[in-house]
mmCIF file of C-alpha atoms and ligand atoms in Angstrom:
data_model
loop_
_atom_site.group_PDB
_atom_site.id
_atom_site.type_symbol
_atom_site.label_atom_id
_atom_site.label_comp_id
_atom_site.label_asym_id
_atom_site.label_seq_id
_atom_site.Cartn_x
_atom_site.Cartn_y
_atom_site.Cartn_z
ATOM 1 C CA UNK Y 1 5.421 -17.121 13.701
ATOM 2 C CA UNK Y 2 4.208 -17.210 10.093
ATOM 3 C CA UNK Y 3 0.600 -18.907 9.482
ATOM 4 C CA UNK Y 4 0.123 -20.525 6.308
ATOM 5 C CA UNK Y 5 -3.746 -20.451 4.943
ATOM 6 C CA UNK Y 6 -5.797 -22.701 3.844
ATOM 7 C CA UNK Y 7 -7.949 -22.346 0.536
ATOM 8 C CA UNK Y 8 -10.654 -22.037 2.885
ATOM 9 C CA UNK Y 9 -8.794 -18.835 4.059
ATOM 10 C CA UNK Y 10 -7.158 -17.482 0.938
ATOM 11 C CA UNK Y 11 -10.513 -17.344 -0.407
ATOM 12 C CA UNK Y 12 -11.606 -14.884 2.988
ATOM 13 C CA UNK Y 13 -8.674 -12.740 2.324
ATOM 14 C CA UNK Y 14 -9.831 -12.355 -1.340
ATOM 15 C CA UNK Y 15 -13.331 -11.160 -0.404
ATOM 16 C CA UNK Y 16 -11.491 -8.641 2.026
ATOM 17 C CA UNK Y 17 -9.127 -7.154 -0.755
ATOM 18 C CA UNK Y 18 -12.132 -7.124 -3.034
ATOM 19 C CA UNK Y 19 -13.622 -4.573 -0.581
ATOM 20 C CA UNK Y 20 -10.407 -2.903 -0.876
ATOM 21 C CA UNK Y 21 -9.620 -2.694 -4.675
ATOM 22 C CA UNK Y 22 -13.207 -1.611 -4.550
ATOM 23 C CA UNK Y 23 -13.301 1.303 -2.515
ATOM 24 C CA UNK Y 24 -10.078 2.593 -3.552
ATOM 25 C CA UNK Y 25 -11.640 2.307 -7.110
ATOM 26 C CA UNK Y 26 -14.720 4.585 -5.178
ATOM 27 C CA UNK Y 27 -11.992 7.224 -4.534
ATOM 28 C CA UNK Y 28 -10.594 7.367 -7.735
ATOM 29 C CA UNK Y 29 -14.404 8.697 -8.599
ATOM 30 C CA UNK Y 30 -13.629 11.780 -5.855
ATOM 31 C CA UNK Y 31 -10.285 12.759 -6.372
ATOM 32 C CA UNK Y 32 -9.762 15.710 -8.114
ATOM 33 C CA UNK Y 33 -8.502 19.341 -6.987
ATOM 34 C CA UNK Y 34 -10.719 20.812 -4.430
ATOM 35 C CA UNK Y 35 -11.239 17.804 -2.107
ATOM 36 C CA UNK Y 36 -9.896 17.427 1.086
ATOM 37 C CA UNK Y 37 -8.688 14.264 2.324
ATOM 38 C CA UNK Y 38 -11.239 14.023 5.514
ATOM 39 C CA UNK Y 39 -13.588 14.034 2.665
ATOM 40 C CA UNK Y 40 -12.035 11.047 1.009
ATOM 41 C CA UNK Y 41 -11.886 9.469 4.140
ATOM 42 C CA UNK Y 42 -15.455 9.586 5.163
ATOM 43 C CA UNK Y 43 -16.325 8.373 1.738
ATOM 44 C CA UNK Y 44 -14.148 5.391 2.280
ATOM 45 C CA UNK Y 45 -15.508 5.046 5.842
ATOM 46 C CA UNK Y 46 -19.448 4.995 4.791
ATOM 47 C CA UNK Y 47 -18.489 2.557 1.723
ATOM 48 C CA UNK Y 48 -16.247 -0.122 3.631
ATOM 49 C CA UNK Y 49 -19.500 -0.151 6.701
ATOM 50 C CA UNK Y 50 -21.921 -0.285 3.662
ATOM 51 C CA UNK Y 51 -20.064 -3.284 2.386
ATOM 52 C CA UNK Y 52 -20.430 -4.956 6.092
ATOM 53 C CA UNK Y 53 -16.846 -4.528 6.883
ATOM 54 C CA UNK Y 54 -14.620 -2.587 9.419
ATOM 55 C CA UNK Y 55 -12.171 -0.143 8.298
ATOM 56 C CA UNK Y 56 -8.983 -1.823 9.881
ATOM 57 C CA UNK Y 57 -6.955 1.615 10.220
ATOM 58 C CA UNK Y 58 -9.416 3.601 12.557
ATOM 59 C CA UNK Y 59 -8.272 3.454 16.343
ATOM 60 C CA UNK Y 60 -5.010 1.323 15.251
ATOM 61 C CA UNK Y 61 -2.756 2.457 18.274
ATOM 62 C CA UNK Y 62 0.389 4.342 17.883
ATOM 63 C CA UNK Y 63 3.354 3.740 19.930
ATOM 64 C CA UNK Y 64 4.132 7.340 19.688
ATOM 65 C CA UNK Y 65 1.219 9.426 20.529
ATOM 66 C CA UNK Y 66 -2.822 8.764 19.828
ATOM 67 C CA UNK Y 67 -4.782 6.004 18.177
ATOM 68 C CA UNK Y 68 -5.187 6.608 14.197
ATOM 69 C CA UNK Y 69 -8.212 9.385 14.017
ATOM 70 C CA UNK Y 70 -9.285 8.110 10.199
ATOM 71 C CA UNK Y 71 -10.360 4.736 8.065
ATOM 72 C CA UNK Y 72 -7.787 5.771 5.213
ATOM 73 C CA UNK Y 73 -3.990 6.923 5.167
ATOM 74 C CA UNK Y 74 -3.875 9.771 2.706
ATOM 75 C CA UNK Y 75 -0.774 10.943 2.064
ATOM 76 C CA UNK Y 76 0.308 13.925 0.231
ATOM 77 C CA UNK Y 77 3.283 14.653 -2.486
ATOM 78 C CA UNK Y 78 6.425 14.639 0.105
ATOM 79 C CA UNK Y 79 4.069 12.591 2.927
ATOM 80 C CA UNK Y 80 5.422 8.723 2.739
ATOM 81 C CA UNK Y 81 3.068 7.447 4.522
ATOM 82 C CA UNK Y 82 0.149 6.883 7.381
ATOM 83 C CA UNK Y 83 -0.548 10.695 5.894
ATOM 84 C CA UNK Y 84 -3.794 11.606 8.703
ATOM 85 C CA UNK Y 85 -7.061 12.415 6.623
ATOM 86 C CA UNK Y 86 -7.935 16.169 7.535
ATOM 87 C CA UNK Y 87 -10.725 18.964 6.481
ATOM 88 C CA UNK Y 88 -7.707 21.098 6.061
ATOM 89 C CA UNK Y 89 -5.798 19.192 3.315
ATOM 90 C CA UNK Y 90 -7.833 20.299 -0.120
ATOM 91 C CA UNK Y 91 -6.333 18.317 -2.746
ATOM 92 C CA UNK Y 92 -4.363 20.846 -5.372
ATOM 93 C CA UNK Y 93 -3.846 20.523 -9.351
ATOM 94 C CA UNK Y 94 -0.757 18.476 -9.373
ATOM 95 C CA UNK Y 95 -0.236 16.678 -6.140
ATOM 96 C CA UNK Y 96 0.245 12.832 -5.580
ATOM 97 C CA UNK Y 97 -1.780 11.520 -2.569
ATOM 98 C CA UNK Y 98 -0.868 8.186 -1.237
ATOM 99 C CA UNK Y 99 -3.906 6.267 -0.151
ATOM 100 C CA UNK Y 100 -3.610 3.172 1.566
ATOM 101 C CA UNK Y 101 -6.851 1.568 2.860
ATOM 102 C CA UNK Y 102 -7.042 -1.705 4.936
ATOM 103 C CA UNK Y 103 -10.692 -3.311 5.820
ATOM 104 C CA UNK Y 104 -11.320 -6.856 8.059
ATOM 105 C CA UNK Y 105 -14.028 -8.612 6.565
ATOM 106 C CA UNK Y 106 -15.723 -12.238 7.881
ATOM 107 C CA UNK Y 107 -12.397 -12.202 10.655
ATOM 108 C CA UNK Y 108 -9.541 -11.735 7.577
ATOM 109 C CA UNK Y 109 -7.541 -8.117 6.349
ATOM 110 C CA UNK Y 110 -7.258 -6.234 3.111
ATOM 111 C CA UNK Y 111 -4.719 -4.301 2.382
ATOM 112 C CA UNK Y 112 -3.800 -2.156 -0.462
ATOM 113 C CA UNK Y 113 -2.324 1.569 -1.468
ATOM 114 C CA UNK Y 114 -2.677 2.830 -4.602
ATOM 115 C CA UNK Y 115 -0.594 6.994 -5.407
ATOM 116 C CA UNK Y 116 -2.912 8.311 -7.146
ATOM 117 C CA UNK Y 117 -2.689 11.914 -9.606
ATOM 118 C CA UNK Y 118 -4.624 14.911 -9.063
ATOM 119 C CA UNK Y 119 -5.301 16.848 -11.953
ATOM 120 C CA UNK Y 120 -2.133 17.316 -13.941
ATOM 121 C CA UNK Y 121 1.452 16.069 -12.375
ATOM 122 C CA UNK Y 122 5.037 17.003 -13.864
ATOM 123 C CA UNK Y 123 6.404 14.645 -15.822
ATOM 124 C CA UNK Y 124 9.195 13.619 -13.419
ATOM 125 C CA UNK Y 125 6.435 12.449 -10.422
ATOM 126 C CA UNK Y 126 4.629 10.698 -13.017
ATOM 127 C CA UNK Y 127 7.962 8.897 -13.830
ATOM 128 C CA UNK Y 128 7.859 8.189 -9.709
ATOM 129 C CA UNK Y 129 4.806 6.425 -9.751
ATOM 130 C CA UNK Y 130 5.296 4.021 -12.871
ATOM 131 C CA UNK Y 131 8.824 2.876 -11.703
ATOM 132 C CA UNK Y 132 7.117 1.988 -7.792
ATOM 133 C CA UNK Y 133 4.380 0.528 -9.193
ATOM 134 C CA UNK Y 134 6.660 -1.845 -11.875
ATOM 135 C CA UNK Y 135 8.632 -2.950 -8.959
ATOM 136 C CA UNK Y 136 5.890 -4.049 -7.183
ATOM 137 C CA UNK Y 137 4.999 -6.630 -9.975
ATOM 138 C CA UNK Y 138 8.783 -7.121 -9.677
ATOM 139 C CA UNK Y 139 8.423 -7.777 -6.010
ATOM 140 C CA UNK Y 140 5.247 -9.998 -6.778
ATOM 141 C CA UNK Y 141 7.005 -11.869 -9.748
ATOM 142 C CA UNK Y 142 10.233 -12.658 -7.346
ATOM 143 C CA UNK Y 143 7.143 -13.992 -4.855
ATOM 144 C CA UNK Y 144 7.380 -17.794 -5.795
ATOM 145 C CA UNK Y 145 8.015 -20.703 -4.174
ATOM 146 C CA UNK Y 146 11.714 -22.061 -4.025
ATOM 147 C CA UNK Y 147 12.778 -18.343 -3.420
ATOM 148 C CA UNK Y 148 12.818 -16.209 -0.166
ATOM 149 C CA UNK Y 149 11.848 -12.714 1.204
ATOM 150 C CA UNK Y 150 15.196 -11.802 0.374
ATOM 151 C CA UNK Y 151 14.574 -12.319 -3.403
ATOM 152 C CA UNK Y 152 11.430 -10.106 -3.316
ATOM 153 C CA UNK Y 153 13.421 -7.433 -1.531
ATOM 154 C CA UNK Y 154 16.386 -7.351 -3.513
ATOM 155 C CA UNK Y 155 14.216 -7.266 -6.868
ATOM 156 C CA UNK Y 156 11.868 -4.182 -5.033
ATOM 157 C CA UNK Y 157 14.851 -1.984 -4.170
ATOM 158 C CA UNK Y 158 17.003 -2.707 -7.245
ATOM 159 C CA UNK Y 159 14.141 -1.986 -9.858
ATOM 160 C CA UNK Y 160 14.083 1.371 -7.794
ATOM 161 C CA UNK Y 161 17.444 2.321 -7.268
ATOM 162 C CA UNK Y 162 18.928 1.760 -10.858
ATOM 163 C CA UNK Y 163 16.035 4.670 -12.068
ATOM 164 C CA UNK Y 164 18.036 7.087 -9.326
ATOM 165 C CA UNK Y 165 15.470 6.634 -6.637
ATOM 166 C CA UNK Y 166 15.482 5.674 -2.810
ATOM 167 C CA UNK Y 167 13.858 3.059 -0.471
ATOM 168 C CA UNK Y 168 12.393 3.916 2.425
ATOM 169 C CA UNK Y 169 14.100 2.030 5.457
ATOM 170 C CA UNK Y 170 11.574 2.792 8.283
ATOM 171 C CA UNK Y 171 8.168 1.261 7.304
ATOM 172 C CA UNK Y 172 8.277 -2.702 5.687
ATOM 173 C CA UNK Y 173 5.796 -4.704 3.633
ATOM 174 C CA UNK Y 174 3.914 -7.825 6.061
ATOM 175 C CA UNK Y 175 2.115 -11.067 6.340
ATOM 176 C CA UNK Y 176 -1.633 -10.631 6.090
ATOM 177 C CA UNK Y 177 -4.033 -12.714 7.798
ATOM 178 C CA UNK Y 178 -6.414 -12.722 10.943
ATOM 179 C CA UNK Y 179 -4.341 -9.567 11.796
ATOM 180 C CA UNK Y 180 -3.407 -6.477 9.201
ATOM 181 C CA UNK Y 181 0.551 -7.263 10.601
ATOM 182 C CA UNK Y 182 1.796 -11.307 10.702
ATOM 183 C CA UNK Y 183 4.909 -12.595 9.990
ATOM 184 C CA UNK Y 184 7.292 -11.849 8.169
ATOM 185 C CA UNK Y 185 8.254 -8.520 7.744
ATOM 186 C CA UNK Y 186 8.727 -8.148 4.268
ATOM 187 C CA UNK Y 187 11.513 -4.973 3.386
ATOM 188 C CA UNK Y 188 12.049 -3.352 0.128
ATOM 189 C CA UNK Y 189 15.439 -3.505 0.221
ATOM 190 C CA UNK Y 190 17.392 -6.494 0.923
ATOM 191 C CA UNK Y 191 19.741 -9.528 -0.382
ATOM 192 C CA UNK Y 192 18.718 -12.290 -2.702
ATOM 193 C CA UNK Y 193 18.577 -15.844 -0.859
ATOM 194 C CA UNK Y 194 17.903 -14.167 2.413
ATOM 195 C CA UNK Y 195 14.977 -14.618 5.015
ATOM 196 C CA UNK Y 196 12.261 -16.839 5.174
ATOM 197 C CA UNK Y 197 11.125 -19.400 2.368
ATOM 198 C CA UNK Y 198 8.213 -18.294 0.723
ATOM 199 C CA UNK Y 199 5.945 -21.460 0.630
ATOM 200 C CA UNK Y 200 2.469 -22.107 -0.328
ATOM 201 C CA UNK Y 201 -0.162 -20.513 1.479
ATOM 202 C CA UNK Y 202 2.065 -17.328 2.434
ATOM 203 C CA UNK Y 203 -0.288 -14.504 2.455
ATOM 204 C CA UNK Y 204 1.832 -11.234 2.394
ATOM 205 C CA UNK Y 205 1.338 -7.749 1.520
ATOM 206 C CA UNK Y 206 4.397 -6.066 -0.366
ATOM 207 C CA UNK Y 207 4.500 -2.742 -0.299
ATOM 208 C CA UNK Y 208 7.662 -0.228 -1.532
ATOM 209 C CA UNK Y 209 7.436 2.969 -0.529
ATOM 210 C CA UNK Y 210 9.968 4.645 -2.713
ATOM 211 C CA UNK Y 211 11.379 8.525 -2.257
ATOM 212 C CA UNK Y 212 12.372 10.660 -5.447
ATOM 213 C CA UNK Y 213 14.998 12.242 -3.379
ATOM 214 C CA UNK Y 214 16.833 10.887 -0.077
ATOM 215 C CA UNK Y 215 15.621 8.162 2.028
ATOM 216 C CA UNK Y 216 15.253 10.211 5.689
ATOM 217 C CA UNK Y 217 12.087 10.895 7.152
ATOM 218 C CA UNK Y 218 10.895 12.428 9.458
ATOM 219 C CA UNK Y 219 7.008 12.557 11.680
ATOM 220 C CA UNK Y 220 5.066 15.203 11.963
ATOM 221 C CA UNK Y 221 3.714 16.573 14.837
ATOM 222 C CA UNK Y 222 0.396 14.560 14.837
ATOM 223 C CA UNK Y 223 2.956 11.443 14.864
ATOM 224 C CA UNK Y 224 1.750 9.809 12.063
ATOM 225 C CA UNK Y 225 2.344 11.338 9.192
ATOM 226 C CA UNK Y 226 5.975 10.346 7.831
ATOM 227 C CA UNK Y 227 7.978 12.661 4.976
ATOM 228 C CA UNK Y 228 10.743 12.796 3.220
ATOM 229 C CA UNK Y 229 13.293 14.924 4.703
ATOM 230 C CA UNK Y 230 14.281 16.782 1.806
ATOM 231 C CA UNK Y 231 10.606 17.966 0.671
ATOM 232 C CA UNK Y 232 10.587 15.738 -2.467
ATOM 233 C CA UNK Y 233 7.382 13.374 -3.377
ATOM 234 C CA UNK Y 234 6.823 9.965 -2.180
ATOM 235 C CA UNK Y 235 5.174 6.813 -4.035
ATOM 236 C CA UNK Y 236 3.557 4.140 -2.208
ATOM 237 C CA UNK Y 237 1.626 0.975 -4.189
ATOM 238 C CA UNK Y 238 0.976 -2.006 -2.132
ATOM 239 C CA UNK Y 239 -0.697 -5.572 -3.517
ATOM 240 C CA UNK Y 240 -2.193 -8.407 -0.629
ATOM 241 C CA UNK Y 241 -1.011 -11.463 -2.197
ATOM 242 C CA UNK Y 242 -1.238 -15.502 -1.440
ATOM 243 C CA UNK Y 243 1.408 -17.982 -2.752
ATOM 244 C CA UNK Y 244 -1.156 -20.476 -4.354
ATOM 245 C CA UNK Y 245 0.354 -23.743 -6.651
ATOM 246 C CA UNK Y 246 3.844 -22.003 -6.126
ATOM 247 C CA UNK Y 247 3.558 -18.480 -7.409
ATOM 248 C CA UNK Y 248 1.610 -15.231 -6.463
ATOM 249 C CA UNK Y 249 -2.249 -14.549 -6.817
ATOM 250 C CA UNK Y 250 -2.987 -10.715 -6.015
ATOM 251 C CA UNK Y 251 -5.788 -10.805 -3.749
ATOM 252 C CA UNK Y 252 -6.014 -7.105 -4.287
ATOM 253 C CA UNK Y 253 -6.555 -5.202 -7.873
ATOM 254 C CA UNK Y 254 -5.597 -2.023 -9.739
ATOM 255 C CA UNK Y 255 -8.403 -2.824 -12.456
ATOM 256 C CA UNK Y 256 -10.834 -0.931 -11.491
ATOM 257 C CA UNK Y 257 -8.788 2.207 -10.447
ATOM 258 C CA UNK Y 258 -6.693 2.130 -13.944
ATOM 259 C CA UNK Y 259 -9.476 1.875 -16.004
ATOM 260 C CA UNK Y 260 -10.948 4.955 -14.329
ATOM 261 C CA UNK Y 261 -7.833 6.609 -14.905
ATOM 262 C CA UNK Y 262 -7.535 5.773 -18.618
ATOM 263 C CA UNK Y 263 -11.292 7.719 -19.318
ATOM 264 C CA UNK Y 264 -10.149 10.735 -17.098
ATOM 265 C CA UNK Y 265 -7.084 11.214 -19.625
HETATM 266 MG MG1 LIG P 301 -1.477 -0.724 3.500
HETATM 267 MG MG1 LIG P 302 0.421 -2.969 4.503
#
């Protein structure tokens, strides 16, 4: 069942994906070679609290094995995603890490992953992350009303698959409300006209997770972490967005995080 939201509402989820854009932004200030990714994620952890929220991600249940151990996925070059935050993961000149954060603020969820460069990445990973991140503005662009999930799907996987690349078939994009995962599921691959009408007061997150090389995965052993089969990096961007007077407003933001970016370079 798919729950509209009010203003009232859309204006809660913004506050939450504030928090977000804000302490991924807070990252962006850590990351650099020599970190490990527990470290990132009690960082996250102490800012989301600070901020009087609740890091959405810690305990979230697994029907495979445990409850998730940190407040942050961090996932790392061939790591897809749901990548577990360790002390033993230091952060090395050149990878991609993949960090998706979710907090539930004043009863509504946040949700947004940003891949994010450490130190200096080759030129064809860099070319990775631009073409996942364009086709989420394509996904977000195809997001009005009149159209369908379908349309946001089909514009998602074909922005990624014409530049050689491959979606990811086990983990989908969501609708966003009282709970991190509503209705509809929301795929990166699909066929235009298909699915549900998109209709004002959808609040979705859209998500492609997009694979340089094949699209198999496979979990590790502490059944959450998903890679690619065939070693080869991973991008993963994700926007919260509400359809508001027919078209998409991102709840979430890259602002902050790209601007930092820009001085580091
Ligand atoms: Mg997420
Ligand atoms: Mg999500």
């Amino acid at each position: 069942m798919i729950f509209l939201k009010t203003e009232e509402e859309i204006e809660l989820m913004r506050a939450a994906n504030r928090l977000v854009a804000q302490t991924l932004a807070e990252l962006a200030r850590h990351i650099r070679p020599g970190v490990t990714t527990a470290q990132l994620d009690a960082i996250a952890e102490d800012f989301i609290r600070d901020n009087g929220a609740v890091p959405t991600f810690k305990g979230f249940p697994n029907p495979y094995g445990g409850p998730f151990p940190g407040s942050i996925c961090t996932s790392v070059n061939d790591e897809v995603v749901h990548g577990v935050p360790t002390a033993e993961r230091v952060l090395q000149d050149g990878d991609i890490v993949s960090i998706d954060c979710g907090t539930l603020l004043n009863g509504y969820n946040g949700d947004s992953c940003y891949t994010f460069q450490v130190g200096t990445v080759a030129p064809a990973t860099r070319e990775l992350l631009r073409i996942t991140k364009e086709a989420l503005y394509r996904g977000i662009e195809a997001a009005v009303v009149g159209h369908r999930i379908g349309d946001v799907s089909y514009a998602v996987q074909t922005h990624c698959e014409s530049a050689g690349y491959s979606v990811v078939r086990e983990f989908v994009g969501h609708g966003i409300g009282r709970q991190m995962h509503e209705d509809p599921q929301v795929p990166n691959y699909g066929r235009r006209g298909n699915g549900p009408q998109i209709k004002n007061g959808l609040c979705i997150a859209i998500e492609p997770m997009i694979a340089m090389g094949v699209k198999d995965i496979y979990l590790k052993s502490d059944k959450w972490t998903a890679c690619t089969q065939d070693g080869k990096p991973a991008a993963h961007f994700e926007h919260t967005i509400a359809i508001h007077h027919g078209k998409a407003d991102i709840l979430s933001s890259f602002d902050e995080i790209e601007q930092i970016e820009a001085s580091a370079r």
